[in-house]
């Protein structure tokens, strides 16, 4: 059973048109992450939630926002997508303080900007 | 700031052979964790193996083992008896001590491993 679910798997959006990617989890983990992964590059952390506390990476553009209405759901909002925002977006969860430390990933959403 | 370097963009191996993927990292932390994650084509990333920096013994998970050299900041992954299903991109990742708020995985650029019959 999928534990971290990302919707949609593929998203095509127009240049400048706001788009929202969603992530849900059944693990009841208190930490949720959003990573951006461009072709042949390392996944880059955009931000993460530790419970309701939002932690933004210093170099994440203002164009990227996130919402976490409850433990299970987290959204990535791109306010005005540019061509350079085309990438795979990965959602992951973990339990802070868990000695197992494992992060669980969704299958990702591949975003195309046209 | 922490960095993770994987110097081998691509590697190939034949079934049943052994392959070693390299990873080096840089950190001023003393307590941290290292991971290898596997990302098969079009599938989600999954954890392969983890190593706690305070443990001297190298981690082993079935056919997967690591060679952790803390002083050299090196963390290589050895895959024994390679199988076709091992074909994937492998990411080396670093995490500061986990019970602190704001910790997250820092990834290397990955190594694409192809296993052929």
mmCIF file of C-alpha atoms in Angstrom:
data_model
loop_
_atom_site.group_PDB
_atom_site.id
_atom_site.type_symbol
_atom_site.label_atom_id
_atom_site.label_comp_id
_atom_site.label_asym_id
_atom_site.label_seq_id
_atom_site.Cartn_x
_atom_site.Cartn_y
_atom_site.Cartn_z
ATOM 1 C CA UNK A 1 0.000 0.000 0.000
ATOM 2 C CA UNK A 2 1.285 3.395 -0.939
ATOM 3 C CA UNK A 3 2.192 5.385 2.162
ATOM 4 C CA UNK A 4 3.166 8.682 0.554
ATOM 5 C CA UNK A 5 0.957 9.601 -2.353
ATOM 6 C CA UNK A 6 1.594 12.427 -4.738
ATOM 7 C CA UNK A 7 -0.977 13.770 -7.145
ATOM 8 C CA UNK A 8 -0.878 14.135 -9.989
ATOM 9 C CA UNK A 9 1.991 12.001 -11.295
ATOM 10 C CA UNK A 10 2.340 14.299 -14.292
ATOM 11 C CA UNK A 11 1.336 17.942 -14.464
ATOM 12 C CA UNK A 12 1.531 20.268 -17.414
ATOM 13 C CA UNK A 13 1.038 23.947 -16.745
ATOM 14 C CA UNK A 14 1.365 27.127 -18.711
ATOM 15 C CA UNK A 15 4.100 29.624 -18.150
ATOM 16 C CA UNK A 16 2.981 31.944 -15.365
ATOM 17 C CA UNK A 17 -0.158 29.991 -14.465
ATOM 18 C CA UNK A 18 -0.339 29.008 -10.786
ATOM 19 C CA UNK A 19 -0.143 25.317 -10.091
ATOM 20 C CA UNK A 20 -0.553 23.200 -6.965
ATOM 21 C CA UNK A 21 0.982 19.815 -6.310
ATOM 22 C CA UNK A 22 -0.350 17.659 -3.518
ATOM 23 C CA UNK A 23 1.058 15.082 -1.155
ATOM 24 C CA UNK A 24 -0.705 12.896 1.358
ATOM 25 C CA UNK A 25 0.614 10.352 3.814
ATOM 26 C CA UNK A 26 -0.819 7.521 5.867
ATOM 27 C CA UNK A 27 2.187 7.196 8.171
ATOM 28 C CA UNK A 28 1.222 9.918 10.638
ATOM 29 C CA UNK A 29 4.737 11.316 10.373
ATOM 30 C CA UNK A 30 5.258 14.763 11.798
ATOM 31 C CA UNK A 31 7.806 15.918 9.225
ATOM 32 C CA UNK A 32 7.030 16.467 5.555
ATOM 33 C CA UNK A 33 9.496 17.635 2.916
ATOM 34 C CA UNK A 34 9.357 18.962 -0.604
ATOM 35 C CA UNK A 35 12.310 18.373 -2.892
ATOM 36 C CA UNK A 36 12.911 19.574 -6.430
ATOM 37 C CA UNK A 37 14.821 17.154 -8.638
ATOM 38 C CA UNK A 38 16.010 18.250 -12.060
ATOM 39 C CA UNK A 39 17.353 15.794 -14.575
ATOM 40 C CA UNK A 40 20.661 14.210 -13.513
ATOM 41 C CA UNK A 41 20.851 16.384 -10.425
ATOM 42 C CA UNK A 42 20.552 15.798 -6.715
ATOM 43 C CA UNK A 43 17.157 16.330 -5.119
ATOM 44 C CA UNK A 44 17.189 19.824 -3.684
ATOM 45 C CA UNK A 45 15.278 20.585 -0.519
ATOM 46 C CA UNK A 46 12.807 23.424 -0.970
ATOM 47 C CA UNK A 47 11.241 23.451 2.489
ATOM 48 C CA UNK A 48 9.829 21.200 5.136
ATOM 49 C CA UNK A 49 7.283 21.161 7.906
ATOM 50 C CA UNK A 50 8.140 20.007 11.388
ATOM 51 C CA UNK A 51 4.594 19.548 12.673
ATOM 52 C CA UNK A 52 3.054 22.927 11.833
ATOM 53 C CA UNK A 53 6.360 24.774 11.822
ATOM 54 C CA UNK A 54 7.399 25.784 8.331
ATOM 55 C CA UNK A 55 11.122 25.734 7.517
ATOM 56 C CA UNK A 56 12.115 27.412 4.294
ATOM 57 C CA UNK A 57 15.523 26.865 2.730
ATOM 58 C CA UNK A 58 17.392 30.123 2.249
ATOM 59 C CA UNK A 59 17.725 29.724 -1.502
ATOM 60 C CA UNK A 60 14.149 28.619 -2.226
ATOM 61 C CA UNK A 61 12.585 31.220 -4.525
ATOM 62 C CA UNK A 62 9.593 33.182 -3.237
ATOM 63 C CA UNK A 63 7.674 31.731 -6.165
ATOM 64 C CA UNK A 64 7.398 28.512 -4.186
ATOM 65 C CA UNK A 65 4.993 28.301 -1.274
ATOM 66 C CA UNK A 66 3.660 25.468 0.826
ATOM 67 C CA UNK A 67 0.658 24.670 2.963
ATOM 68 C CA UNK A 68 0.056 21.927 5.474
ATOM 69 C CA UNK A 69 -3.559 22.011 6.618
ATOM 70 C CA UNK A 70 -3.220 18.858 8.715
ATOM 71 C CA UNK A 71 -0.774 16.058 9.480
ATOM 72 C CA UNK A 72 -1.723 14.034 6.432
ATOM 73 C CA UNK A 73 -1.608 16.607 3.663
ATOM 74 C CA UNK A 74 0.949 19.002 2.297
ATOM 75 C CA UNK A 75 0.749 21.184 -0.807
ATOM 76 C CA UNK A 76 3.337 22.835 -2.979
ATOM 77 C CA UNK A 77 2.142 25.995 -4.687
ATOM 78 C CA UNK A 78 4.090 27.522 -7.541
ATOM 79 C CA UNK A 79 2.678 30.985 -8.009
ATOM 80 C CA UNK A 80 4.100 31.807 -11.431
ATOM 81 C CA UNK A 81 5.863 28.828 -12.963
ATOM 82 C CA UNK A 82 8.756 29.538 -15.249
ATOM 83 C CA UNK A 83 10.449 27.221 -17.712
ATOM 84 C CA UNK A 84 13.209 26.678 -15.183
ATOM 85 C CA UNK A 85 10.729 25.206 -12.719
ATOM 86 C CA UNK A 86 10.166 22.150 -14.867
ATOM 87 C CA UNK A 87 11.340 19.269 -12.738
ATOM 88 C CA UNK A 88 10.327 16.261 -10.692
ATOM 89 C CA UNK A 89 8.921 17.302 -7.327
ATOM 90 C CA UNK A 90 9.332 14.795 -4.540
ATOM 91 C CA UNK A 91 7.419 14.703 -1.295
ATOM 92 C CA UNK A 92 8.856 12.804 1.644
ATOM 93 C CA UNK A 93 7.952 12.181 5.268
ATOM 94 C CA UNK A 94 9.779 11.128 8.382
ATOM 95 C CA UNK A 95 9.250 10.920 12.114
ATOM 96 C CA UNK A 96 11.473 13.371 13.906
ATOM 97 C CA UNK A 97 13.522 11.780 16.611
ATOM 98 C CA UNK A 98 12.836 8.323 15.257
ATOM 99 C CA UNK A 99 16.023 6.348 15.488
ATOM 100 C CA UNK A 100 14.974 4.473 12.388
ATOM 101 C CA UNK A 101 15.412 7.778 10.572
ATOM 102 C CA UNK A 102 13.989 6.485 7.356
ATOM 103 C CA UNK A 103 12.420 9.010 5.026
ATOM 104 C CA UNK A 104 9.565 7.725 2.901
ATOM 105 C CA UNK A 105 9.156 9.192 -0.550
ATOM 106 C CA UNK A 106 6.241 9.513 -2.903
ATOM 107 C CA UNK A 107 6.559 8.666 -6.573
ATOM 108 C CA UNK A 108 6.929 12.293 -7.448
ATOM 109 C CA UNK A 109 5.102 14.710 -9.692
ATOM 110 C CA UNK A 110 6.773 15.558 -12.973
ATOM 111 C CA UNK A 111 6.000 19.154 -13.821
ATOM 112 C CA UNK A 112 6.209 20.421 -17.376
ATOM 113 C CA UNK A 113 5.916 24.137 -18.086
ATOM 114 C CA UNK A 114 4.827 25.127 -21.582
ATOM 115 C CA UNK B 1 27.266 23.684 5.247
ATOM 116 C CA UNK B 2 27.254 20.023 4.432
ATOM 117 C CA UNK B 3 27.994 18.697 0.957
ATOM 118 C CA UNK B 4 27.784 15.230 -0.541
ATOM 119 C CA UNK B 5 29.800 14.250 -3.598
ATOM 120 C CA UNK B 6 29.289 11.251 -5.833
ATOM 121 C CA UNK B 7 32.032 11.201 -8.434
ATOM 122 C CA UNK B 8 30.640 8.415 -10.614
ATOM 123 C CA UNK B 9 27.683 9.609 -12.732
ATOM 124 C CA UNK B 10 27.217 6.183 -14.302
ATOM 125 C CA UNK B 11 28.340 2.647 -13.632
ATOM 126 C CA UNK B 12 27.564 -0.702 -15.144
ATOM 127 C CA UNK B 13 27.968 -4.237 -13.899
ATOM 128 C CA UNK B 14 26.971 -7.700 -14.961
ATOM 129 C CA UNK B 15 24.634 -9.920 -13.030
ATOM 130 C CA UNK B 16 26.213 -11.741 -10.088
ATOM 131 C CA UNK B 17 29.201 -9.405 -10.011
ATOM 132 C CA UNK B 18 30.108 -6.949 -7.267
ATOM 133 C CA UNK B 19 30.102 -3.196 -7.716
ATOM 134 C CA UNK B 20 31.131 -0.351 -5.431
ATOM 135 C CA UNK B 21 29.640 3.119 -5.579
ATOM 136 C CA UNK B 22 31.652 5.974 -4.101
ATOM 137 C CA UNK B 23 30.541 8.850 -1.924
ATOM 138 C CA UNK B 24 32.409 11.509 -0.011
ATOM 139 C CA UNK B 25 30.974 14.203 2.185
ATOM 140 C CA UNK B 26 32.029 17.267 4.044
ATOM 141 C CA UNK B 27 30.763 18.326 7.438
ATOM 142 C CA UNK B 28 31.901 19.849 10.674
ATOM 143 C CA UNK B 29 29.330 17.843 12.625
ATOM 144 C CA UNK B 30 30.466 14.985 14.811
ATOM 145 C CA UNK B 31 27.146 13.188 15.106
ATOM 146 C CA UNK B 32 25.332 12.542 11.878
ATOM 147 C CA UNK B 33 23.820 9.861 9.702
ATOM 148 C CA UNK B 34 24.585 8.627 6.220
ATOM 149 C CA UNK B 35 22.269 6.859 3.839
ATOM 150 C CA UNK B 36 22.117 5.237 0.466
ATOM 151 C CA UNK B 37 18.801 5.605 -1.333
ATOM 152 C CA UNK B 38 17.772 3.798 -4.496
ATOM 153 C CA UNK B 39 15.510 5.346 -7.136
ATOM 154 C CA UNK B 40 14.423 2.815 -9.781
ATOM 155 C CA UNK B 41 13.172 4.180 -13.103
ATOM 156 C CA UNK B 42 9.734 5.781 -12.644
ATOM 157 C CA UNK B 43 9.450 4.554 -9.075
ATOM 158 C CA UNK B 44 9.834 6.148 -5.705
ATOM 159 C CA UNK B 45 13.042 6.483 -3.807
ATOM 160 C CA UNK B 46 13.583 3.861 -1.148
ATOM 161 C CA UNK B 47 16.138 3.455 1.597
ATOM 162 C CA UNK B 48 18.856 0.890 0.950
ATOM 163 C CA UNK B 49 21.066 1.206 3.993
ATOM 164 C CA UNK B 50 21.940 3.650 6.771
ATOM 165 C CA UNK B 51 25.000 4.280 8.929
ATOM 166 C CA UNK B 52 25.235 6.183 12.195
ATOM 167 C CA UNK B 53 28.487 8.115 12.420
ATOM 168 C CA UNK B 54 29.136 7.113 16.020
ATOM 169 C CA UNK B 55 29.123 3.433 15.087
ATOM 170 C CA UNK B 56 32.438 2.093 13.901
ATOM 171 C CA UNK B 57 30.973 -1.104 12.524
ATOM 172 C CA UNK B 58 29.993 -0.913 8.877
ATOM 173 C CA UNK B 59 26.294 -1.417 8.188
ATOM 174 C CA UNK B 60 25.153 -4.435 6.199
ATOM 175 C CA UNK B 61 21.770 -5.266 4.699
ATOM 176 C CA UNK B 62 21.778 -8.578 2.834
ATOM 177 C CA UNK B 63 23.704 -7.968 -0.408
ATOM 178 C CA UNK B 64 24.367 -4.329 0.440
ATOM 179 C CA UNK B 65 27.185 -3.159 2.659
ATOM 180 C CA UNK B 66 29.018 0.062 3.265
ATOM 181 C CA UNK B 67 32.602 1.024 3.877
ATOM 182 C CA UNK B 68 32.411 3.962 6.261
ATOM 183 C CA UNK B 69 35.663 5.834 6.798
ATOM 184 C CA UNK B 70 34.831 8.674 9.179
ATOM 185 C CA UNK B 71 38.248 10.323 9.171
ATOM 186 C CA UNK B 72 38.342 10.316 5.391
ATOM 187 C CA UNK B 73 34.653 11.299 5.191
ATOM 188 C CA UNK B 74 34.028 8.486 2.794
ATOM 189 C CA UNK B 75 30.929 6.299 2.579
ATOM 190 C CA UNK B 76 30.934 3.778 -0.266
ATOM 191 C CA UNK B 77 28.227 1.243 -1.094
ATOM 192 C CA UNK B 78 29.089 -2.285 -2.143
ATOM 193 C CA UNK B 79 26.475 -4.348 -3.932
ATOM 194 C CA UNK B 80 27.321 -8.043 -4.049
ATOM 195 C CA UNK B 81 25.767 -10.589 -6.409
ATOM 196 C CA UNK B 82 24.196 -7.811 -8.487
ATOM 197 C CA UNK B 83 20.709 -8.438 -9.833
ATOM 198 C CA UNK B 84 18.798 -6.900 -12.710
ATOM 199 C CA UNK B 85 16.467 -5.322 -10.180
ATOM 200 C CA UNK B 86 19.357 -3.324 -8.774
ATOM 201 C CA UNK B 87 19.279 -1.139 -11.871
ATOM 202 C CA UNK B 88 18.499 2.311 -10.523
ATOM 203 C CA UNK B 89 19.921 5.654 -9.591
ATOM 204 C CA UNK B 90 21.643 5.527 -6.233
ATOM 205 C CA UNK B 91 21.877 8.576 -4.034
ATOM 206 C CA UNK B 92 24.196 9.043 -1.122
ATOM 207 C CA UNK B 93 22.664 11.281 1.528
ATOM 208 C CA UNK B 94 23.653 12.990 4.758
ATOM 209 C CA UNK B 95 21.570 14.033 7.728
ATOM 210 C CA UNK B 96 22.544 15.902 10.866
ATOM 211 C CA UNK B 97 21.502 14.476 14.200
ATOM 212 C CA UNK B 98 17.885 13.581 13.717
ATOM 213 C CA UNK B 99 16.250 14.819 16.857
ATOM 214 C CA UNK B 100 16.846 18.421 15.985
ATOM 215 C CA UNK B 101 14.163 20.439 14.281
ATOM 216 C CA UNK B 102 15.018 21.374 10.761
ATOM 217 C CA UNK B 103 17.072 18.338 9.893
ATOM 218 C CA UNK B 104 16.690 17.029 6.383
ATOM 219 C CA UNK B 105 18.475 14.831 3.915
ATOM 220 C CA UNK B 106 21.204 16.374 1.795
ATOM 221 C CA UNK B 107 21.749 14.364 -1.361
ATOM 222 C CA UNK B 108 24.605 13.791 -3.734
ATOM 223 C CA UNK B 109 24.004 14.003 -7.480
ATOM 224 C CA UNK B 110 23.506 10.286 -7.787
ATOM 225 C CA UNK B 111 25.075 7.372 -9.652
ATOM 226 C CA UNK B 112 23.111 5.585 -12.331
ATOM 227 C CA UNK B 113 23.781 1.875 -12.039
ATOM 228 C CA UNK B 114 22.941 -0.465 -14.890
ATOM 229 C CA UNK B 115 22.974 -4.205 -14.307
ATOM 230 C CA UNK B 116 23.074 -6.355 -17.420
ATOM 231 C CA UNK B 117 22.613 -10.068 -17.972
#
